[in-house]
Coordinates of C-alpha atoms and ligand atoms in Angstrom, one line a residue:
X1 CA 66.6 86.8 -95.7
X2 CA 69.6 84.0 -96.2
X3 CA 69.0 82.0 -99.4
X4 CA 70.6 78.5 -98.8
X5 CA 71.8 76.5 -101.1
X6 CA 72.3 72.6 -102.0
X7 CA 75.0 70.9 -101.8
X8 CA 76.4 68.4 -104.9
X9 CA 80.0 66.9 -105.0
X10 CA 81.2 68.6 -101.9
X11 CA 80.3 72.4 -103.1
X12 CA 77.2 74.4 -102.0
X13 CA 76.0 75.1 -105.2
X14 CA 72.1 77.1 -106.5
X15 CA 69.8 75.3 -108.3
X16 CA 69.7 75.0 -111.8
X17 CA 65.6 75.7 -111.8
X18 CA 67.0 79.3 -110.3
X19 CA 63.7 78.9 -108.2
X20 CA 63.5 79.3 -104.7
X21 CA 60.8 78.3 -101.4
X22 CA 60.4 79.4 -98.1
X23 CA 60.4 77.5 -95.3
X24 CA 58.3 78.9 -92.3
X25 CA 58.1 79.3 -88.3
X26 CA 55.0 77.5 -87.5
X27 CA 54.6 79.1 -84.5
X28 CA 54.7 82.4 -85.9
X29 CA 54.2 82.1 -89.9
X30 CA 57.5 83.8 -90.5
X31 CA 59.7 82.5 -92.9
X32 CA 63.4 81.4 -91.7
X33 CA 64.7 81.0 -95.2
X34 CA 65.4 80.8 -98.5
X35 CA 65.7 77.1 -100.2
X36 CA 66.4 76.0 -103.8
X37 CA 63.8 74.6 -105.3
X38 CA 66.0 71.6 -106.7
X39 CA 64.9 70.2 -110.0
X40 CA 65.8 66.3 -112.0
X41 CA 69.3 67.9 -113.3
X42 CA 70.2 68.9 -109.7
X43 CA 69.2 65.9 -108.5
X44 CA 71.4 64.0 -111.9
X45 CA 74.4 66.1 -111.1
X46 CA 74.1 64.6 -107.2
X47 CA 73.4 60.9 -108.1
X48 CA 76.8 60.7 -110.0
X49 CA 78.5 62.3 -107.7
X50 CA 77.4 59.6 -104.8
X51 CA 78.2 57.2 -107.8
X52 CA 81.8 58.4 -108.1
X53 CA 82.3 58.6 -104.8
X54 CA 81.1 55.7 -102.9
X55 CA 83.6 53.5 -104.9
X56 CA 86.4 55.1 -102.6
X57 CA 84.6 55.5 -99.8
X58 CA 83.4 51.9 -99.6
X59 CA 87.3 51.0 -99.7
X60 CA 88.0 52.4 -96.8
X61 CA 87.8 49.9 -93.8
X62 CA 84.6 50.0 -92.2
X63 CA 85.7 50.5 -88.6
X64 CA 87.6 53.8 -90.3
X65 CA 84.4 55.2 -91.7
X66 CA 83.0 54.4 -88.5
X67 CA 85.6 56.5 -87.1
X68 CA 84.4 59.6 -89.2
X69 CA 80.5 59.0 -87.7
X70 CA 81.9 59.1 -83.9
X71 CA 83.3 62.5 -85.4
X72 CA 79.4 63.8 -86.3
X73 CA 78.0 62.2 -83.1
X74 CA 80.7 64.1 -81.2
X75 CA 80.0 67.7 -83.4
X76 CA 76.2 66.9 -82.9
X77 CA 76.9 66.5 -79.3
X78 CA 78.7 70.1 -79.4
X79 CA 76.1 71.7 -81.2
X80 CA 73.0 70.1 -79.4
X81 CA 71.8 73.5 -78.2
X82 CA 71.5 75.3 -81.1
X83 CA 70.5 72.6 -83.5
X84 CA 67.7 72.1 -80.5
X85 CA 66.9 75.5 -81.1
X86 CA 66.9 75.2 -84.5
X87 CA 64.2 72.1 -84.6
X88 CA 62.0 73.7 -82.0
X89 CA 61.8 76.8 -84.9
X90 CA 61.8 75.3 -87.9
X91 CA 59.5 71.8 -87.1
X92 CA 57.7 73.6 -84.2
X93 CA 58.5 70.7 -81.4
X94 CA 59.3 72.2 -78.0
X95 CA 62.7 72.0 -76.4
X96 CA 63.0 69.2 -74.6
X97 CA 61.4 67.1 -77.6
X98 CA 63.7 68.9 -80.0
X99 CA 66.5 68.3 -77.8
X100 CA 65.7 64.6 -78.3
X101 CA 65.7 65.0 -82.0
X102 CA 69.1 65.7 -82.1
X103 CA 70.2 63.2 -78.9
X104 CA 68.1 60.4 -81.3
X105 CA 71.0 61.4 -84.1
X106 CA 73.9 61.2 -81.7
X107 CA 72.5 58.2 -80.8
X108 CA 72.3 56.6 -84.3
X109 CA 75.4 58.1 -85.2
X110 CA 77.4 56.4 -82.3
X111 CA 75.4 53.5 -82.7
X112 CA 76.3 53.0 -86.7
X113 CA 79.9 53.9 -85.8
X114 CA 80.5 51.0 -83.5
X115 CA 78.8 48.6 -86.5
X116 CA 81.9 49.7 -88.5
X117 CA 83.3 46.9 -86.4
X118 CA 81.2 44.1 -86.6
X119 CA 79.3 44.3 -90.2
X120 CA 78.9 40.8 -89.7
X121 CA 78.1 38.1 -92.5
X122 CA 78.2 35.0 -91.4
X123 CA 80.1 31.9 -91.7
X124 CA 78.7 27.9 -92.2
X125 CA 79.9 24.5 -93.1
X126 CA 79.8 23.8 -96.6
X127 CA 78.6 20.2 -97.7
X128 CA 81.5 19.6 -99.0
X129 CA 85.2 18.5 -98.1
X130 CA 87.7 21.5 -98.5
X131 CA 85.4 24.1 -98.8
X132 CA 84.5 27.1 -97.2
X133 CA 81.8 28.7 -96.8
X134 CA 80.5 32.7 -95.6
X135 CA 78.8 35.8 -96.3
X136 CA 79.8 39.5 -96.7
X137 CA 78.2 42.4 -96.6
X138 CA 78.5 45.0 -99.8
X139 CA 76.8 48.4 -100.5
X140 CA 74.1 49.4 -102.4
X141 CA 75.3 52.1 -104.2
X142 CA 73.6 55.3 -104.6
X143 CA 70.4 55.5 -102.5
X144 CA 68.2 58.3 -101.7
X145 CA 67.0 59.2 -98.8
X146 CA 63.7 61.1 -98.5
X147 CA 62.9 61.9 -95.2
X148 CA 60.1 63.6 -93.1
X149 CA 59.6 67.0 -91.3
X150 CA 58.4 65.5 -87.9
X151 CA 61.8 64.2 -86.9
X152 CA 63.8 66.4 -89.1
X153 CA 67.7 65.5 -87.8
X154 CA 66.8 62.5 -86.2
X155 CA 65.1 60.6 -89.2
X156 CA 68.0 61.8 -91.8
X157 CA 70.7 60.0 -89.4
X158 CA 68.8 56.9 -89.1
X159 CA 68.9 56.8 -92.7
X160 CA 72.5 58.1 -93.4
X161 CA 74.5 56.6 -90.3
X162 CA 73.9 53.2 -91.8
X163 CA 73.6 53.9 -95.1
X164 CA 77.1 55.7 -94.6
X165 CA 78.5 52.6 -92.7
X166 CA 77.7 49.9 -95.3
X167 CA 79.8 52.0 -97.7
X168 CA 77.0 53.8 -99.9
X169 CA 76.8 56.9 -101.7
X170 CA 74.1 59.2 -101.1
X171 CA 71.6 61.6 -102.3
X172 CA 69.4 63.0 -99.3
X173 CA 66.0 65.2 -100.0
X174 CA 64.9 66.4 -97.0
X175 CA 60.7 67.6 -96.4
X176 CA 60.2 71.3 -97.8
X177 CA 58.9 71.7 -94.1
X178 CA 62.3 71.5 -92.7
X179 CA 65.4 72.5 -95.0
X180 CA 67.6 74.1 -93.0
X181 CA 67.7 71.1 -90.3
X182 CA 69.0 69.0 -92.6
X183 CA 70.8 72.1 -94.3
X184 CA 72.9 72.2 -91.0
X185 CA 73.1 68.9 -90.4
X186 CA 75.2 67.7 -93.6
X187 CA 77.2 70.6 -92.9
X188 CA 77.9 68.6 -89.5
X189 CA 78.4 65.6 -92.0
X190 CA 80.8 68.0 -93.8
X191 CA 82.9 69.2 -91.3
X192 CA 83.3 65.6 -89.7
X193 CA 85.7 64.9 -92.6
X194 CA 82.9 62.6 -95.0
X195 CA 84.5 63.3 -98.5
X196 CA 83.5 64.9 -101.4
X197 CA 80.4 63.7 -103.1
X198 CA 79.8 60.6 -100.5
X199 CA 76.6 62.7 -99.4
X200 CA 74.4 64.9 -101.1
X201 CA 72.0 67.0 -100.4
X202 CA 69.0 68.4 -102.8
X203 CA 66.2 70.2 -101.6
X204 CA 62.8 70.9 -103.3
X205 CA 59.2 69.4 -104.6
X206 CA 58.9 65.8 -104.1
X207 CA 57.2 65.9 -107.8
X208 CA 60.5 66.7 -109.5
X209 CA 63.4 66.3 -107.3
X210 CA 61.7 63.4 -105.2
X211 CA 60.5 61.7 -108.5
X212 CA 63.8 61.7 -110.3
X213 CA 65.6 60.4 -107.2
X214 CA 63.0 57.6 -107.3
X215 CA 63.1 56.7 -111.1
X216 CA 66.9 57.0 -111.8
X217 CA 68.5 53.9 -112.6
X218 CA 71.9 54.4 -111.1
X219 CA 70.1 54.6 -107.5
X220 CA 69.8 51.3 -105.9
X221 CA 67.6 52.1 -103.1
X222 CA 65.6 54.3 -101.2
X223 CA 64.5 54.6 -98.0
X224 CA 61.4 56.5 -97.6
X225 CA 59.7 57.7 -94.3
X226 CA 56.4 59.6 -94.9
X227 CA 52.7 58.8 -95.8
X228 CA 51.4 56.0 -97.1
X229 CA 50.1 57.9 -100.7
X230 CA 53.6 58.8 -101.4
X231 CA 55.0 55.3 -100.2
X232 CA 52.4 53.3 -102.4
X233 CA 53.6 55.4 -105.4
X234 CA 57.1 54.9 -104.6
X235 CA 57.2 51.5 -104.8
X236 CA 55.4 51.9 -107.9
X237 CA 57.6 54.0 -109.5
X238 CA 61.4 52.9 -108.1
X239 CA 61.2 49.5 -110.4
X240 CA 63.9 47.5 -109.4
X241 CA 65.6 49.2 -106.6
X242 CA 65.7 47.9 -102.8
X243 CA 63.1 50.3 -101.5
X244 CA 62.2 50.4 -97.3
X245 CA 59.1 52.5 -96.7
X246 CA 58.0 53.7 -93.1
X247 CA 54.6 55.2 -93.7
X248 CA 53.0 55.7 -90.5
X249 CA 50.4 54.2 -88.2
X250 CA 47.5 54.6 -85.7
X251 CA 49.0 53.3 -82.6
X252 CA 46.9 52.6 -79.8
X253 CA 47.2 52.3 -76.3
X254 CA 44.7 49.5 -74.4
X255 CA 44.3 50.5 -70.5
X256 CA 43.5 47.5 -69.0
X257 CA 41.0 47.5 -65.3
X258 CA 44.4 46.6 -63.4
X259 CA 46.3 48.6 -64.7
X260 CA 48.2 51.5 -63.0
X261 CA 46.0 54.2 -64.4
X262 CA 48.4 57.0 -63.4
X263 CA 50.6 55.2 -65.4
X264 CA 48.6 55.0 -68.1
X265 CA 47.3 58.2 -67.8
X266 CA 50.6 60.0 -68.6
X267 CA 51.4 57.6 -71.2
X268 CA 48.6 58.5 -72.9
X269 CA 49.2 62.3 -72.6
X270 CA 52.6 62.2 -73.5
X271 CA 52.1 59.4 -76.5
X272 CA 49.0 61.1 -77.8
X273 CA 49.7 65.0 -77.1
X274 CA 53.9 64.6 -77.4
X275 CA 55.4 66.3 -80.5
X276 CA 51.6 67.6 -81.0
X277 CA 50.8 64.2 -82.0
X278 CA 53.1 64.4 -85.0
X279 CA 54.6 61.5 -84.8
X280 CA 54.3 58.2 -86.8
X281 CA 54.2 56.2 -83.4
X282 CA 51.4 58.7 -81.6
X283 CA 48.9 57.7 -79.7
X284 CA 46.2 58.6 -81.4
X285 CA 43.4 55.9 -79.6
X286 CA 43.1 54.6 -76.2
X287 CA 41.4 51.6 -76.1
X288 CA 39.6 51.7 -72.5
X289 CA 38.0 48.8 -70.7
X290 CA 34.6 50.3 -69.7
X291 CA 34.8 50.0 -66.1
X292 CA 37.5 52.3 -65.9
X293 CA 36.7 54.5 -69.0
X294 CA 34.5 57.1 -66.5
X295 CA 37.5 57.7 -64.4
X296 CA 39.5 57.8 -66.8
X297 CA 38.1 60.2 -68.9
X298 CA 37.7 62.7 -66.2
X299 CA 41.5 62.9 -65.4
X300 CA 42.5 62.6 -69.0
X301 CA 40.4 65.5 -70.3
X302 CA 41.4 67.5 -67.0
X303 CA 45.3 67.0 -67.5
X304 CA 45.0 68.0 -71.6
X305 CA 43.3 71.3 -70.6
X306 CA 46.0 72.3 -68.3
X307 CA 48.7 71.8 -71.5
X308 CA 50.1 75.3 -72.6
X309 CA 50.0 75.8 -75.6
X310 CA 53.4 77.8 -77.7
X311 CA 55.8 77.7 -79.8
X312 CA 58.4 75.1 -79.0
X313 CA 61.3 77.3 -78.1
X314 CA 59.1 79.0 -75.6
X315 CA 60.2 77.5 -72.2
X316 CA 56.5 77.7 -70.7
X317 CA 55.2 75.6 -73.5
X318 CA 53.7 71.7 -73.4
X319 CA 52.7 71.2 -76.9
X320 CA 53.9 73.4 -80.0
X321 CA 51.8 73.9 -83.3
X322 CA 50.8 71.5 -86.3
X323 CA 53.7 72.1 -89.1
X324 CA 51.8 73.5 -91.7
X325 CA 48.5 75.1 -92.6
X326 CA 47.1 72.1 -94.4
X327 CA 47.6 70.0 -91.2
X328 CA 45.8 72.2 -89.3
X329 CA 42.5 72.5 -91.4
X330 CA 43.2 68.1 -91.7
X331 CA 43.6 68.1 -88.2
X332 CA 39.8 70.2 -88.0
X333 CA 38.5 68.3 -90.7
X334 CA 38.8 65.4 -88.5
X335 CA 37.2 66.7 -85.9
X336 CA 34.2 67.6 -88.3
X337 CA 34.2 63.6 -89.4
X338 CA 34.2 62.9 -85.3
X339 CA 31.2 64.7 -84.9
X340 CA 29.7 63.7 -88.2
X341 CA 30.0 60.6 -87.2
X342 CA 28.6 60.4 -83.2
X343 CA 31.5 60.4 -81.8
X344 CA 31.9 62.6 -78.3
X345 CA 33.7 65.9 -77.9
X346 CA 35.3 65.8 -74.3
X347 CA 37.9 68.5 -75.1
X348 CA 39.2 70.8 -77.7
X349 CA 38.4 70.3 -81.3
X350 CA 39.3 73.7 -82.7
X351 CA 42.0 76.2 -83.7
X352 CA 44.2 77.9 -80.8
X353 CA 44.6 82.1 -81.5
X354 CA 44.6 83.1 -84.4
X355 CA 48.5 83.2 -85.6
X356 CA 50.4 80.3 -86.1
X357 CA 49.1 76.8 -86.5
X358 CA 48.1 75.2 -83.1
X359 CA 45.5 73.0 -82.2
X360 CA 43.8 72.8 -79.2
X361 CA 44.2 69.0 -78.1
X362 CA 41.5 67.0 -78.6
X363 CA 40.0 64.5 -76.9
X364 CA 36.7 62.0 -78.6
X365 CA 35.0 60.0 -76.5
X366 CA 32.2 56.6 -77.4
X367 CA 34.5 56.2 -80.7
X368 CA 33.5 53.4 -82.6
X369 CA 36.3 51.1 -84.2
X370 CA 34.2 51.9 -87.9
X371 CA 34.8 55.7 -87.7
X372 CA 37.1 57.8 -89.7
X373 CA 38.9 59.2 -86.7
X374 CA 39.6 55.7 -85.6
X375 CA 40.8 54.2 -88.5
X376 CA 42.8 57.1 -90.7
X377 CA 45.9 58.7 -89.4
X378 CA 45.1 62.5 -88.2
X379 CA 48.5 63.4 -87.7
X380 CA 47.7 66.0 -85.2
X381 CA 46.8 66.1 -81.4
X382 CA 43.6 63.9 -81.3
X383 CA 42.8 61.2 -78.9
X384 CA 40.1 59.0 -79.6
X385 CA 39.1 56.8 -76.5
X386 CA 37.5 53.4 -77.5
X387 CA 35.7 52.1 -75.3
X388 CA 35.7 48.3 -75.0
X389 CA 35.0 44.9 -72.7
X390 CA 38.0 42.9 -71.8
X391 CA 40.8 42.1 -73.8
X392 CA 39.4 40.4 -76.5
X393 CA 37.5 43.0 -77.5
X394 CA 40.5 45.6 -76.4
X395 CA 42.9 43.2 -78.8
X396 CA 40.5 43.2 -81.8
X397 CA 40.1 46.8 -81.6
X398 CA 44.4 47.6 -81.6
X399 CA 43.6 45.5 -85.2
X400 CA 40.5 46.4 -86.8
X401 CA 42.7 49.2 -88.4
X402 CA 45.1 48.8 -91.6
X403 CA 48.8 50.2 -90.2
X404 CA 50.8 48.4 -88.1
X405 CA 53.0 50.3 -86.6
X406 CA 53.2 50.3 -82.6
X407 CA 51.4 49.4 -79.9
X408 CA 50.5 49.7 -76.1
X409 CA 49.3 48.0 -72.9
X410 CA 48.8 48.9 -69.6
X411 CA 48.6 45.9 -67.4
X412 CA 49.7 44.4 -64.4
X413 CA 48.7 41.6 -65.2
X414 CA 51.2 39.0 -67.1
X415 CA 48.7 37.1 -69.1
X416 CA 47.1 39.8 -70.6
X417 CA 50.9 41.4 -71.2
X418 CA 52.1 38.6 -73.2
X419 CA 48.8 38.0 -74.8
X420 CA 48.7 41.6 -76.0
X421 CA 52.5 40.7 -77.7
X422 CA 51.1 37.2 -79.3
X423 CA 48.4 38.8 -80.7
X424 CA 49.0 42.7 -81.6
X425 CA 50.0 43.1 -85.5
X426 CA 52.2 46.1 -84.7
X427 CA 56.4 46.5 -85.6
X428 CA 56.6 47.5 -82.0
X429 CA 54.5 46.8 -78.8
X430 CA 55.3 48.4 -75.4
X431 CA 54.0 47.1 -71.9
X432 CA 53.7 49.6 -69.2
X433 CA 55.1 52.8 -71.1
X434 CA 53.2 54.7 -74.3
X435 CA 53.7 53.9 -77.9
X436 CA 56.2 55.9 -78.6
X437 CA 60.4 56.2 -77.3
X438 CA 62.0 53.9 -79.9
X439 CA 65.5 53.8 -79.6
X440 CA 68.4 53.3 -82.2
X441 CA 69.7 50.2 -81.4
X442 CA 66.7 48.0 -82.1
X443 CA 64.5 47.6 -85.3
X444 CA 61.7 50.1 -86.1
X445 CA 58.9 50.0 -88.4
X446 CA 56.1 48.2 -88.9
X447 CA 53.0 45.2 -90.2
X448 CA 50.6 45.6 -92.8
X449 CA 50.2 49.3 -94.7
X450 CA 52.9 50.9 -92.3
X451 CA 55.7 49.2 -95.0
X452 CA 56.3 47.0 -97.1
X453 CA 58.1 44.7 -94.8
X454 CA 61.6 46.2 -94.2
X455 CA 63.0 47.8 -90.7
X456 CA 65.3 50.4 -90.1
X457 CA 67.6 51.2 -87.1
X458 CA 69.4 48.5 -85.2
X459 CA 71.0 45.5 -86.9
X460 CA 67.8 46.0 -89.5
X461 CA 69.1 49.7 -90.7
X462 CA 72.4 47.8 -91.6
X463 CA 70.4 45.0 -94.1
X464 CA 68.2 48.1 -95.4
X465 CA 71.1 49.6 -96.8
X466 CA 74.0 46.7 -97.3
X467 CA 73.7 43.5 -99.5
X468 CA 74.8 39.9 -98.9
X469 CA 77.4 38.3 -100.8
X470 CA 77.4 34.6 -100.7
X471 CA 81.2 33.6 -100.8
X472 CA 82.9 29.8 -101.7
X473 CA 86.4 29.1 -101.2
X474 CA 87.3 25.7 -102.6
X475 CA 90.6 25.0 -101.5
X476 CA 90.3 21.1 -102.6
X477 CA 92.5 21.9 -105.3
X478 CA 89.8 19.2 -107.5
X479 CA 86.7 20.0 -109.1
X480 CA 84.1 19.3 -106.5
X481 CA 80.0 19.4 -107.4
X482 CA 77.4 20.3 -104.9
X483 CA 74.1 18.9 -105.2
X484 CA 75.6 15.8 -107.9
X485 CA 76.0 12.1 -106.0
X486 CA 79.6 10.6 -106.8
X487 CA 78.8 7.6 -108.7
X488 CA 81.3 4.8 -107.2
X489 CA 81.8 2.0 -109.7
Ligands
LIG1 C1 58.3 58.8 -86.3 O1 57.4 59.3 -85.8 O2 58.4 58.7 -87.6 O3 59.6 56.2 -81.2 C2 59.5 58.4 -85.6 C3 59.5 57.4 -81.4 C4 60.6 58.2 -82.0 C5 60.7 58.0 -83.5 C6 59.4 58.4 -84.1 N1 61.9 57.7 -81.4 O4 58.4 58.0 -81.2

């Protein structure tokens, strides 16, 4: 089996610890790989290398670095196949999805490139005569990036195509789920022509590699996608570092009585059963007015037993496995609370065959906004339909939980549309289409205990990872004083 290594200061280097993981096809529970388990002094070693190098690299004119991303969207474009391929093996997703991982990174990475352009500050009148008055944008520095298994190329380029067009230097640590996706993609980063120690790349435990990332004092900031746990303790432990957190949600579609319930029928399938409902923007509750809920239900629970079940880079498949073994029994265990707890078992709710982690989707009716599986993020394929009266009611349900992250209505009606986006606390809120499709070009993340406030992708990505300089040009060739009166005798 290939042993893979990390990659410091432009060399593909073993990790000091000399300890090695595998990293698994969750279809089949065969390993694909080697990794290093990277340790603090791998990580060290990587964090002054970004810091050496991101002095240069920041000196070179933005739209020229921007030139150098074009070059990875256009390699990613080359490659799309077989990094595909690669996602739907490693992560589990099934090909279409995991061609959309990598189209999400040429995206981003096209994106980011034509920002090299623009970077705009701004510029203002100053209060006084002769003065000028304007912003720029700097780098941070160093900052880690420690990024998820669900979207395991697409997430890292949200993170590094800004990060890289601000100027920074960076150490990535991918999810031990999914090394060799970000394995491969650096060395797309790599063979685009980013120099020498400018990115990183350590993988291994979050407890050692993670944690020094997150302590060092040399890294600015981090930007951390993953669950909310980990994302608390983060901020905890990064001290005084610019730190952007994306920790997950439990989106919710309402289906409205005029809705198109076609519509909203395949937006719920494909928002609550997509990517096996691994995905921070899922669908994991439908909140159904109750004179359509019968209805509903029958064509709902009809449609998710006709989904085939595989491994992604089957071409027969709908919906792959969960990643892991642990999110298979959390995925059950939720089930187990759902029954505990009253709710009603329309479909599913146990493991499919007896190799590999899938999940049969699951569907609860009669949920109750108070119960576990409509409040905690499952993280697996399970629907829990709400049922509720009018849209109030549907409104108060999207809110009685803690994340924030996105949000759906199906409506044809524009009142209730624009009072669902007055009143929903989500980052995001679609009309007419499910809770999940973000695209790179507009900000993503979201309320409450989904972050801590900050956005990435769009014009946000380029603030998570830039900082404003506040610039004065006096050219009054006097000593001038804001804020004093001029005393006139
Ligand atoms: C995530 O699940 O963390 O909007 C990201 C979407 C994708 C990104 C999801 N474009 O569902």
């Amino acid at each position: 089996m290939q042993e893979h290594k990390i990659y410091i200061d432009g060399q593909w280097v073993k990790s000091e610890s000399g300890r090695t993981f595998l990293s698994l096809d969750p279809a089949t529970e065969r390993p694909i790989g080697k990794f290093q388990q990277g340790n603090e002094n791998d990580v060290k070693k990587a964090i002054d290398a970004a810091e050496d190098a991101y002095h240069k690299w920041s000196e070179i004119p933005a739209p020229k670095r921007g030139e150098v991303l074009l070059k990875v969207a256009e390699l990613l474009k080359k490659e799309k196949q077989r990094l595909g391929k690669l996602v739907a093996t490693e992560m589990g997703k099934v090909m279409p999805e995991a061609l959309g991982d990598v189209q999400e990174a040429i995206d981003v990475f096209e994106y980011m490139a034509g920002e090299g352009r623009r970077l705009y500050g701004h510029t203002t009148p100053s209060e006084l005569k002769d003065k000028f008055a304007m912003t720029i944008r700097m780098p941070l520095g160093v900052v880690g990036l420690i990024t998820p298994w669900n979207f395991p190329i697409a997430i890292p380029s949200w993170k590094l195509a800004p990060a890289l067009i601000c100027g920074n230097g960076i150490v990535l640590k991918p999810s031990s789920d999914t090394p060799l996706c970000a394995i491969e993609l650096v060395k797309i980063l790599e063979k685009a022509g980013i120099p020498k120690g400018v990115v990183n790349l350590v993988t291994g435990p979050g407890d050692t590699a993670g944690k020094e990332l997150i302590k060092n004092d040399k890294v600015r900031g981090i930007s951390f996608t993953g669950n909310k746990d980990t994302g608390e303790w983060i901020l905890k432990e990064a001290g005084l570092k610019k730190v952007g957190l994306e920790l997950g949600g439990k989106n919710a579609i309402i289906i409205m009585p005029d809705a198109d319930l076609n519509l909203a029928l395949e937006g719920a399938l494909w928002g609550g059963f997509g990517t096996t409902g691994q995905r921070c923007t899922a669908a994991s509750r439908v909140i159904i007015d109750r004179s359509v809920q019968k209805i509903f239900e029958r064509n709902f629970v009809d449609r998710a037993r006709r989904l085939k079940l595989g491994a992604g880079y089957d071409k027969k498949s709908d919906v792959g496995p969960l990643i892991n073994k642990y999110a298979l029994e959390k995925t059950h265990k939720y089930t187990l609370f759902g029954l505990a707890e009253g709710a009603k078992l329309l479909t599913g709710g146990r493991r499919f065959g007896s190799k590999g982690f899938f999940y049969e989707p699951t569907i609860f009716t009669d949920v109750s906004v108070n119960m576990r599986i409509a409040k905690e993020e499952i993280f697996g394929p399970t629907v829990s339909l709400i049922p509720v009266n009018g849209l109030d009611e549907a409104i108060e349900a999207v809110n009685s939980v803690e994340y924030g992250l996105s949000s759906s209505i199906y409506t044809n009606n524009i009142r209730n549309a624009f009072k669902a986006i007055e009143k929903i606390e989500t980052g995001i809120t679609y009309v007419n289409a499910s809770t999940i499709g973000a695209e790179v070009h507009l900000p993503f993340g979201g309320m409450r205990h989904t972050g801590n406030g900050t956005r990435e992708a769009g014009i946000e990505g380029i603030n998570e990872f830039s900082e404003t300089k506040t610039v004065y040009i006096d050219y009054s060739g006097r000593l001038q004083k804001a804020q004093i009166d001029v005393v006139k005798d």
